[in-house]
XYZ file of C-alpha atoms in Angstrom:
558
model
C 10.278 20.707 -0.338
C 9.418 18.539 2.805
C 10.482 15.764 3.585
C 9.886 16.217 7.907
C 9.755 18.775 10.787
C 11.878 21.525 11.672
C 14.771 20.959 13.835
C 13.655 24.045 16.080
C 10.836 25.923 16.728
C 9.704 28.396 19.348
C 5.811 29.772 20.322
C 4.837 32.865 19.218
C 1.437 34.543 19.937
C -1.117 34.885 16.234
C -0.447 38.824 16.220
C 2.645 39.976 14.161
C 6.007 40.195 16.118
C 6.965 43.169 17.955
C 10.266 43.509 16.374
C 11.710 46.627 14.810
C 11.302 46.735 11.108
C 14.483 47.862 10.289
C 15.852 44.204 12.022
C 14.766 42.680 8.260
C 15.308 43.574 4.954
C 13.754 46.100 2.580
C 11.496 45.377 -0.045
C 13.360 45.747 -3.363
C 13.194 47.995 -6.468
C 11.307 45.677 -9.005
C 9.924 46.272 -12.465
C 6.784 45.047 -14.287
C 8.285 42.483 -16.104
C 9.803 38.758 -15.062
C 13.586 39.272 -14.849
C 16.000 37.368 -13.128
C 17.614 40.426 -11.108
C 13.926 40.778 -10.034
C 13.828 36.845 -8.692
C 17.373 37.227 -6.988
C 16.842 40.762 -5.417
C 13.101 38.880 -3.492
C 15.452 35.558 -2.650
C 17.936 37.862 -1.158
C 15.732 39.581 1.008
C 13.092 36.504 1.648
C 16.425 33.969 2.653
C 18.178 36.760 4.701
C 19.569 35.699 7.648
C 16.846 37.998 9.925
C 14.742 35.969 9.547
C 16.720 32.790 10.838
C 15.539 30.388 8.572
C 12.046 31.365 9.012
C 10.858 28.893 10.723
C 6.714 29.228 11.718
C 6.169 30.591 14.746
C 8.813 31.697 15.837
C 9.197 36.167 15.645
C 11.498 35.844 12.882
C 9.585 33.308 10.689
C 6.630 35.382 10.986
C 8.286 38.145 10.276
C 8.934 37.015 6.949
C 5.429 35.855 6.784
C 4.841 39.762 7.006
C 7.450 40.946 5.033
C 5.555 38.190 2.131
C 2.110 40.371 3.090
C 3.812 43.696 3.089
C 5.160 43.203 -0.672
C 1.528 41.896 -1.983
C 0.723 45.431 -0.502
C 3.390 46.863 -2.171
C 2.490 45.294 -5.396
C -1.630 46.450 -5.091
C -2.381 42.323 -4.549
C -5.272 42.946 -2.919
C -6.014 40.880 0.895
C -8.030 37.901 0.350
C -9.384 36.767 3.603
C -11.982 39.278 4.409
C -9.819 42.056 4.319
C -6.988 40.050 6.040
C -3.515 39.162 3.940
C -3.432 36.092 6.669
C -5.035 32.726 7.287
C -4.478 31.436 10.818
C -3.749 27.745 11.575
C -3.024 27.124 15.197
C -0.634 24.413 15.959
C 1.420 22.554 18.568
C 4.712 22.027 19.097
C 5.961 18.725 20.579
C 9.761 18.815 21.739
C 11.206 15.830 22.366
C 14.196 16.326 25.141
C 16.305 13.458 24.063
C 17.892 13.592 27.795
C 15.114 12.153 29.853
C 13.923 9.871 26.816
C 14.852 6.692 25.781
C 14.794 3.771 23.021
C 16.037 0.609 23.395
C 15.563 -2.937 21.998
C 15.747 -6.580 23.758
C 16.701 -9.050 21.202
C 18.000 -12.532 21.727
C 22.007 -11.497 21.757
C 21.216 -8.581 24.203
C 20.188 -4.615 24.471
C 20.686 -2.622 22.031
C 20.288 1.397 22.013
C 20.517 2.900 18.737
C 22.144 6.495 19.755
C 19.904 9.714 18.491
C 20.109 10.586 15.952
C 23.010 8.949 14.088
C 21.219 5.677 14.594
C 17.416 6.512 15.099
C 15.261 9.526 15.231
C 11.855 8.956 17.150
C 9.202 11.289 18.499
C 5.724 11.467 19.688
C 2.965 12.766 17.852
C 0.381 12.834 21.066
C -0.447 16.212 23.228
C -2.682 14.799 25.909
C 0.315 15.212 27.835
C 4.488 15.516 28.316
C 5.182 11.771 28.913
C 4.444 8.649 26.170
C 6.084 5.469 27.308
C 5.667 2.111 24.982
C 6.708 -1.290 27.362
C 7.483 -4.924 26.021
C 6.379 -4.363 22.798
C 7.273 -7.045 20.356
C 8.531 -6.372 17.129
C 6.649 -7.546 14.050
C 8.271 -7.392 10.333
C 5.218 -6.450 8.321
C 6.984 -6.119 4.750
C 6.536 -2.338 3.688
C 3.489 -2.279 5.510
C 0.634 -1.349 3.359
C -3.066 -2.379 2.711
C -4.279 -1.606 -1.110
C -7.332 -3.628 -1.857
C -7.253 -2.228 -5.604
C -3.948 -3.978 -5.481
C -4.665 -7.384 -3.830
C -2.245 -6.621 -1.377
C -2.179 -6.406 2.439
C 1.036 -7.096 4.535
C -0.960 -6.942 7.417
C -3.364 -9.938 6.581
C -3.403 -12.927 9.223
C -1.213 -10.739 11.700
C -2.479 -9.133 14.760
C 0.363 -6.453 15.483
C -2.469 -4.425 18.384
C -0.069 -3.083 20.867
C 3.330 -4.132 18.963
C 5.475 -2.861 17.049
C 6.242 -3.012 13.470
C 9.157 -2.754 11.297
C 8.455 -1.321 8.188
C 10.199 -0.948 4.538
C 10.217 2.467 2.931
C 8.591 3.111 -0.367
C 6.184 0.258 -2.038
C 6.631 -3.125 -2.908
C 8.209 -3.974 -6.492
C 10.097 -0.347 -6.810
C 13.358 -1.033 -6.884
C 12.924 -3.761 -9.420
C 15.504 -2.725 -12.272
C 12.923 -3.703 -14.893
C 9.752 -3.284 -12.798
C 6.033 -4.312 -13.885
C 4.238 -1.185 -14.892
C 0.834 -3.109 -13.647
C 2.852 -3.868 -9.661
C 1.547 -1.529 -7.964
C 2.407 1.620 -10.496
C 5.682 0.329 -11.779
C 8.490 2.630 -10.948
C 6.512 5.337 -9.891
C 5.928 5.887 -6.115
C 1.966 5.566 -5.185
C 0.759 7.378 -1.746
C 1.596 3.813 -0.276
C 5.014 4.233 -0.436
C 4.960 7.765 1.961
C 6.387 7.752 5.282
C 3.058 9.457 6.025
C 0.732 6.389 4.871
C 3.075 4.027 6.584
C 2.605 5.353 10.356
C -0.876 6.183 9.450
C -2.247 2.058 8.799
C 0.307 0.877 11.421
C -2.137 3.671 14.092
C -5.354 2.087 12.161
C -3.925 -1.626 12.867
C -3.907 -0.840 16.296
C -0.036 -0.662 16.801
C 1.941 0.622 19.518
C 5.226 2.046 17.652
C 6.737 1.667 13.860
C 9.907 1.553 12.898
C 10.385 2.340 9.193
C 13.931 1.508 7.780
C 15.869 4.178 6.144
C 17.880 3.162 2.754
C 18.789 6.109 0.934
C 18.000 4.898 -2.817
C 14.203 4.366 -2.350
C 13.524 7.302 -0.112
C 15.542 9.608 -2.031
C 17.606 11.172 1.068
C 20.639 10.400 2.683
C 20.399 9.908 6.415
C 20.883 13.436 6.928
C 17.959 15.059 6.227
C 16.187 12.925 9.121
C 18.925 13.842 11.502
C 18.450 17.850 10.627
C 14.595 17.596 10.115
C 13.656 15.515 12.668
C 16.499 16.406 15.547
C 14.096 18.942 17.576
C 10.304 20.111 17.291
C 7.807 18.837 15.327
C 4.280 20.489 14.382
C 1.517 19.466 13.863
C -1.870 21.164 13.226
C -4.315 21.497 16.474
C -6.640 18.321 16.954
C -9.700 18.415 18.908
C -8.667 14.343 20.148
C -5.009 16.093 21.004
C -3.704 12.829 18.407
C -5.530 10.360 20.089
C -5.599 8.448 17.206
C -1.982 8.885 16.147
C 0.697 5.915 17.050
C 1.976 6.479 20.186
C 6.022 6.243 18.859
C 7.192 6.816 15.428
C 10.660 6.183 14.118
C 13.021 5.262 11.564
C 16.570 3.635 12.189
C 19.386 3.447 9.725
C 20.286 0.533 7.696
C 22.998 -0.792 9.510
C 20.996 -0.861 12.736
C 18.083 -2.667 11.129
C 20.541 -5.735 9.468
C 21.997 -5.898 12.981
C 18.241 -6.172 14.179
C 17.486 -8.719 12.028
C 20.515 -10.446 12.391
C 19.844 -10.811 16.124
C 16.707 -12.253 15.622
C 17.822 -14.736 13.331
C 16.339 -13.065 9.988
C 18.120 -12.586 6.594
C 17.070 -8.479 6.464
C 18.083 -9.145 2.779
C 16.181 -12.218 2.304
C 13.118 -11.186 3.718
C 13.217 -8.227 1.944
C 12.915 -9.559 -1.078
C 10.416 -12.118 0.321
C 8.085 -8.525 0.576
C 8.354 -7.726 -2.659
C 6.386 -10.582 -3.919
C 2.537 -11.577 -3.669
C 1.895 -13.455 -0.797
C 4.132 -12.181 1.786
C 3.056 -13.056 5.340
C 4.604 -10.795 8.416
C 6.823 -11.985 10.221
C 7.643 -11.731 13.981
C 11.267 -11.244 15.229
C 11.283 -13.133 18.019
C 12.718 -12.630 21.361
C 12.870 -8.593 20.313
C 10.611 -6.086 21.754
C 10.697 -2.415 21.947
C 11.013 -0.198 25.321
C 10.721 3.851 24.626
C 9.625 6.722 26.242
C 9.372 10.099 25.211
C 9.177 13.142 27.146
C 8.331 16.324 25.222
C 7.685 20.161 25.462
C 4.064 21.078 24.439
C 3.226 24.502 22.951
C 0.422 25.691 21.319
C 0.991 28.582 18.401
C -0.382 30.434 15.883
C 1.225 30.276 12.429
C -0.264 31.862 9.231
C -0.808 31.001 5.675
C -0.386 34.713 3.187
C -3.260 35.091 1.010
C -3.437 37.608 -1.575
C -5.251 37.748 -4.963
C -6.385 40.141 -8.169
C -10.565 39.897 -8.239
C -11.582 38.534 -11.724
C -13.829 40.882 -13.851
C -15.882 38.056 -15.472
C -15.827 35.105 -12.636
C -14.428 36.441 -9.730
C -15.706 33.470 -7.852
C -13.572 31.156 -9.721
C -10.178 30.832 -8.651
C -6.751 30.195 -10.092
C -3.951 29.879 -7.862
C -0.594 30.165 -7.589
C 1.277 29.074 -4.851
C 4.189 28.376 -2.745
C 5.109 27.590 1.363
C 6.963 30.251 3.250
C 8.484 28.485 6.006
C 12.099 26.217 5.911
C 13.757 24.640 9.159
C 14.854 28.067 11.437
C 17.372 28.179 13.612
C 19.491 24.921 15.346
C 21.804 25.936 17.579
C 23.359 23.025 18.342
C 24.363 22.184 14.885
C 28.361 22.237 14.814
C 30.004 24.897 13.109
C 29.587 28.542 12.951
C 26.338 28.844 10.466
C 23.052 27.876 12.637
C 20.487 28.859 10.610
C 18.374 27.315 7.337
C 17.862 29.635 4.993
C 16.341 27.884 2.475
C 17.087 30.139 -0.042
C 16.340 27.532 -2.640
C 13.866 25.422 -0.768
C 11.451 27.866 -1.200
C 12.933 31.543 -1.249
C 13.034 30.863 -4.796
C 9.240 29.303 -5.050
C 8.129 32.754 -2.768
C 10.050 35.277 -5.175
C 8.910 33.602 -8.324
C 5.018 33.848 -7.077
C 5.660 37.091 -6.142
C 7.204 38.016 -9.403
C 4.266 36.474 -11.180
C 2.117 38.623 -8.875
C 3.835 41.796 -9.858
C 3.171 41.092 -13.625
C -0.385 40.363 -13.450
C -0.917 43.786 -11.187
C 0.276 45.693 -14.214
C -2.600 43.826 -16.599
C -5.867 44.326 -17.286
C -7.917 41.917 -14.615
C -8.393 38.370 -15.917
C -11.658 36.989 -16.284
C -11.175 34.647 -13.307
C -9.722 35.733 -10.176
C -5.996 35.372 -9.313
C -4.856 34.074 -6.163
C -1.515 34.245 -4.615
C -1.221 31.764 -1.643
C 1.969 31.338 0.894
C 1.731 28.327 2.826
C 3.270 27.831 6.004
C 4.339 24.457 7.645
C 5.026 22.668 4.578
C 8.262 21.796 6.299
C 6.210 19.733 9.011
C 4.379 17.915 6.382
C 2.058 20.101 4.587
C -0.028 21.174 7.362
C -0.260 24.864 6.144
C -1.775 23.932 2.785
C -3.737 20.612 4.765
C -5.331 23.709 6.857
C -6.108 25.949 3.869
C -7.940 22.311 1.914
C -9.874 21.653 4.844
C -10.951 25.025 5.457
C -10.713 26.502 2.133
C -10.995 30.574 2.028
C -13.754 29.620 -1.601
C -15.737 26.728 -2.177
C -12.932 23.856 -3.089
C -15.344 23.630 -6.864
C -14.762 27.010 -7.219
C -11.220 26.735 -7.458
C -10.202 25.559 -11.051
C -6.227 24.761 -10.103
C -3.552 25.285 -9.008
C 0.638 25.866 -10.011
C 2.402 25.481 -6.678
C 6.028 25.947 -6.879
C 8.675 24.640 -4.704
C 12.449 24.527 -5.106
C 13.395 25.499 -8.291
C 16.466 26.123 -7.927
C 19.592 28.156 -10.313
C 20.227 26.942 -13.437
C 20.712 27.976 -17.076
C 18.127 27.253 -19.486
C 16.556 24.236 -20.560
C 14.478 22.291 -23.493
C 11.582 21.260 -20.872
C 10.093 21.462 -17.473
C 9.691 19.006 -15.196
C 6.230 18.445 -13.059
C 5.769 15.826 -9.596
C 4.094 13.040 -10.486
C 3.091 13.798 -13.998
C 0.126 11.503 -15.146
C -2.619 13.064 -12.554
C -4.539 16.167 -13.735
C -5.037 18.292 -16.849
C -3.206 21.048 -15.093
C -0.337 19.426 -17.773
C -2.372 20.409 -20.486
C -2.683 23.944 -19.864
C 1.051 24.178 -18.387
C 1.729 22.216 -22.132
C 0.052 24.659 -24.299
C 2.234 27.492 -22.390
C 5.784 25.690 -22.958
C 4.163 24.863 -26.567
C 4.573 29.048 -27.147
C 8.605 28.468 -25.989
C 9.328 26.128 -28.326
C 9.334 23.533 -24.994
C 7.709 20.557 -23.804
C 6.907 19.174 -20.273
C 8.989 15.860 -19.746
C 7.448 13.137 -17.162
C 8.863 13.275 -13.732
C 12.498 11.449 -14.523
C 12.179 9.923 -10.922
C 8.848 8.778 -10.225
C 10.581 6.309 -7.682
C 10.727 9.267 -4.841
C 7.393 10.138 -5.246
C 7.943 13.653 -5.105
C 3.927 14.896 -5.936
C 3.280 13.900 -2.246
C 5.948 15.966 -0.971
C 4.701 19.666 -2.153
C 1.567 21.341 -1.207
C 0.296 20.470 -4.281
C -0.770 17.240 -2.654
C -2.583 18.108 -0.096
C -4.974 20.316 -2.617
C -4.893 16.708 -4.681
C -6.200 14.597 -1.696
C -9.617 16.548 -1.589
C -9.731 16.797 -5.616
C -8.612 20.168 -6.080
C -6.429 19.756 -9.842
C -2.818 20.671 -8.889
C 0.268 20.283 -10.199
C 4.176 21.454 -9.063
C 6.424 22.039 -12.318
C 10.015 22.741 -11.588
C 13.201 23.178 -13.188
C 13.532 21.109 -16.340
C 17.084 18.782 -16.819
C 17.529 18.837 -20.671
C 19.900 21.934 -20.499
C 20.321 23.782 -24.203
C 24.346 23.504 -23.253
C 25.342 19.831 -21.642
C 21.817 18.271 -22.446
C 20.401 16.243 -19.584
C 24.217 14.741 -18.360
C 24.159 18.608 -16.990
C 21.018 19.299 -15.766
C 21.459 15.983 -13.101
C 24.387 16.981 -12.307
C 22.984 20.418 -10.917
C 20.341 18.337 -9.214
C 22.809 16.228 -7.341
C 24.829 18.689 -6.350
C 21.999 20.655 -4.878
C 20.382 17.384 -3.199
C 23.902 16.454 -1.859
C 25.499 19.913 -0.636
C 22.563 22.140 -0.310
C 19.279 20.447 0.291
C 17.816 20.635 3.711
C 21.302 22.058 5.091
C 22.176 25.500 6.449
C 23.991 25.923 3.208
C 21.035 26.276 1.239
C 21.856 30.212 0.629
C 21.420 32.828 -1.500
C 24.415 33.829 -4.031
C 25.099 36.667 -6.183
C 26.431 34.689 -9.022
C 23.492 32.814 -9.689
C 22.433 31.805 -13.060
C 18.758 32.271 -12.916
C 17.904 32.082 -16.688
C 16.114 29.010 -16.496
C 13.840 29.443 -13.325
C 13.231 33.162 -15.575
C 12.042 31.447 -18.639
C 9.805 28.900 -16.580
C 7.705 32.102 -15.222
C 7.577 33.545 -18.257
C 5.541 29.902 -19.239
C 4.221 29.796 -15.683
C 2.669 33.639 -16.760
C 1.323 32.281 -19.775
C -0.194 28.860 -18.255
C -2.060 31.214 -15.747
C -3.417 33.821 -17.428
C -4.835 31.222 -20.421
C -6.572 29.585 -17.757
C -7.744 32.548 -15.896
C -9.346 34.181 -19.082
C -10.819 30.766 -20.236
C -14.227 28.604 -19.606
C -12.091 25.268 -18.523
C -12.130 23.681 -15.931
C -9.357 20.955 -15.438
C -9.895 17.902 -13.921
C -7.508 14.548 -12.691
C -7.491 12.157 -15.410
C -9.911 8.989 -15.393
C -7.212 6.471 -14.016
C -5.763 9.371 -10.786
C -6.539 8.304 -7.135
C -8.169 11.971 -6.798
C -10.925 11.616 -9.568
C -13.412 10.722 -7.394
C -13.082 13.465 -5.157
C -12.991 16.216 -7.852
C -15.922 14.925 -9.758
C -18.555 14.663 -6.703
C -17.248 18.247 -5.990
C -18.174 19.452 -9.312
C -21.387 17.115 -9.387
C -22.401 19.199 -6.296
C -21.766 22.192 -7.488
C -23.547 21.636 -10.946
């Protein structure tokens, strides 16, 4: 599951690598049914370290991209891009070389240069060319830096922050409110306004020439960390006819400490105005006598990465689509990370997501063909912020009414079994209902997304099938264990997000319980096939952001 870019990446030409077969693993023994020594055997092989964390477009990533193809093949999944298994989306690779870049700050009480990356991690998101350089650019506090009319609230009103640079708080206002109001924005639950994403993307629309957003690990959900591994070395993005034009020219976030000492060098409570944001009415606020001087100076390269596409033609509908799905690709290969173990394998985050849509896959190629076509999608990028899954929405392989929804899983890790099943952002689409009906036949029940706060249904590739109306919704592992109840099931979650998430340790093991991921396919199995042999056609529910986008779509097509 993303959160940013891979920490290294390397160009590799669209056609498959020219490595020896034998370099990667074999495709394993499997049997028609959904069995957990199925599910570990595929995250063996798919988080293997051949393929060096398979990170997109590099040989090895690719390679795994292939291997994905190869086993579709192996399972009769049929190709399902005009004959083709693969989906091109070209992309570029900017590489910032921290050694001949800089980032500084001029406040009042002196320079100060945060040190990369225990203190900051910036980049450039422009290809025009190697060299982005932002100059006396004064800093503006803009609250958390968000503009939602249907919420009466814009922290950029009566502020003209064109060629400066704001500092910006993660997630949305009210949040962290121990009792917060439901009706504030949506209570505890993260909206879209609360993304890192949405943030850089109105400070570029307000004319801005850099953000800083301020990293505090309860509201985004990840320690410091994860930006220094994700965000230490090349970051993708999908080709752009304007080369990012319209993207700021520096992004960033800095650590807490940094930012009070920021503040505190201005003169500024960071505490006090903080809180100030959180409340109607907040006005920016300019930290005087502080201004911003960074340059970047970055590696382009151009690549080809690839999305897997299989799927089982309907006998009834084959134009209608339901789709599983999952992304490929995790953070490769860092060779500068200390220690001997350099590589991401992500066996977790998403070997397991791969092997459990492949298992699925393997079932429904021993049944008789659904009504409605099957679809098996791989995404790549995901790591880099969706971009595989972006590419596939915006240039979909079927008309985007012609697919009736999707089950995207990502991450669901080891664990025994459980009284539920979790889903990102639940509340949005009637994807619930069908994925209810299917736990209904367990004895099970779908619980609502126990932290809403991190705003995890705009970190899967769900989301960016959501954004142009396409119902989709990510279930993973539920937390109300049958032994230890739900005291056990966070306790697996922590320890994952604490030890294993977005680290190099992140690897497959023999002595996995995988009883619970086992039962959620057998669910997963049901959900699909009741919706591939049906007449329904899901939809987001009357109060979802993505309404509107599904029901022109399906005006259009009607």
């Amino acid at each position: 599951m993303p959160r940013f870019a891979a920490p290294l990446l390397f160009v590799l030409a669209a056609a498959v690598p020219a490595l020896a077969l034998a370099a990667y693993p074999g495709h394993p023994a499997t049997s028609p049914g959904i069995t957990a020594a199925d599910l570990s055997a595929r995250d063996k092989a798919i988080s293997d370290d051949a393929f060096e964390g398979r990170g997109p477009g590099t040989p090895h990533g690719e390679a795994a991209a292939q291997w994905i193809a190869d086993e579709l093949k192996r399972l009769g999944i049929k190709p399902a891009n005009h004959g083709s298994y693969f989906q091109a989306a070209p992309a570029v690779s900017i590489t910032l070389d921290a050694s001949t870049s800089h980032f500084s700050i001029a406040t009042p009480k002196g320079v100060i240069t945060p040190h990369l990356p225990d203190d900051v991690v910036y980049w450039t998101s422009r290809f025009a060319g190697p060299d982005v350089t932002v100059n006396k650019s004064d800093l503006v506090f803009v609250g958390y830096g968000v503009v939602a009319p249907e919420y009466h609230w814009n922290d950029y009103a009566g502020v003209d922050v064109k060629g400066k640079t704001v500092v910006i708080l993660v997630n949305d206002p009210g949040n962290e409110d121990p009792h917060p109001d439901p009706n504030f924005f949506k209570g505890r639950a993260m909206t879209y306004y609360g993304r890192w994403t949405y943030k850089f993307e109105e400070a570029a629309r307000q004319g801005a020439a850099a953000a800083i957003i301020v990293h505090e690990t309860k509201p985004a959900a990840y320690p410091w960390q994860v930006l220094r591994s994700s965000d230490g070395g090349a970051k993708l993005w999908l080709e752009d006819a304007d080369k990012n034009s319209s993207h700021l020219p520096i992004e960033s976030w800095i650590t807490l400490d940094t930012a009070k000492d920021l503040f505190s060098r201005a003169g500024l409570d960071y505490s006090k105005l903080k809180a100030a944001a959180n409340k109607p009415g907040f006005k920016a606020v300019p930290m005087t006598g502080e201004s911003l001087n960074a340059g970047t100076h970055s590696t382009i390269s151009h690549l080809q990465t690839r999305n897997v596409v299989g799927m089982i033609a309907g006998a009834k509908n084959p134009g209608d689509i339901v789709m599983f799905s999952a992304h490929w690709d995790h953070l490769g290969r860092k060779d500068n990370l200390p220690g001997k173990d350099k590589i991401y394998n992500g066996a977790v985050d998403n070997g397991m997501g791969d092997s459990m849509v492949l298992e699925l896959a393997e079932k429904f190629a021993h049944d008789p063909p659904p009504q409605r076509s099957l679809v098996f999608a791989f995404w790549t990028l995901e790591e880099q912020g969706l971009l595989g899954s972006e590419y596939f929405a915006e240039h979909p392989l079927w008309p985007r009414n012609h697919i009736v929804g999707v089950i995207n899983l990502d991450g669901d890790g080891p664990r025994p079994r459980s009284h539920d099943v979790e889903a990102s952002g639940a509340g949005q689409s009637e994807m619930e209902e069908v994925l209810k009906k299917a736990l209904a036949t367990q004895g099970r029940v779908l619980s609502p997304d126990p932290e809403p706060e991190k705003g995890h249904f705009y970190r899967s590739d769900h989301f960016s099938l959501a954004k142009l109306g396409i119902p989709a919704i990510s279930p993973g592992g539920g937390r109300d264990l049958l032994v230890g109840g739900k005291a056990a099931g966070q306790k697996l979650a922590d320890d994952y997000n604490d030890n294993r998430y977005h680290q190099p340790s992140d690897e497959w093991r023999a002595d996995w319980d995988l009883s619970g991921p086992t039962e959620d396919m057998q669910a997963y199995y049901v959900a699909g096939k009741n919706l591939a042999d049906s007449d329904f056609w899901p939809n987001y529910y009357k109060d979802s952001e993505f309404r509107a986008a599904r029901d022109k779509d399906m005006a259009e097509k009607h």
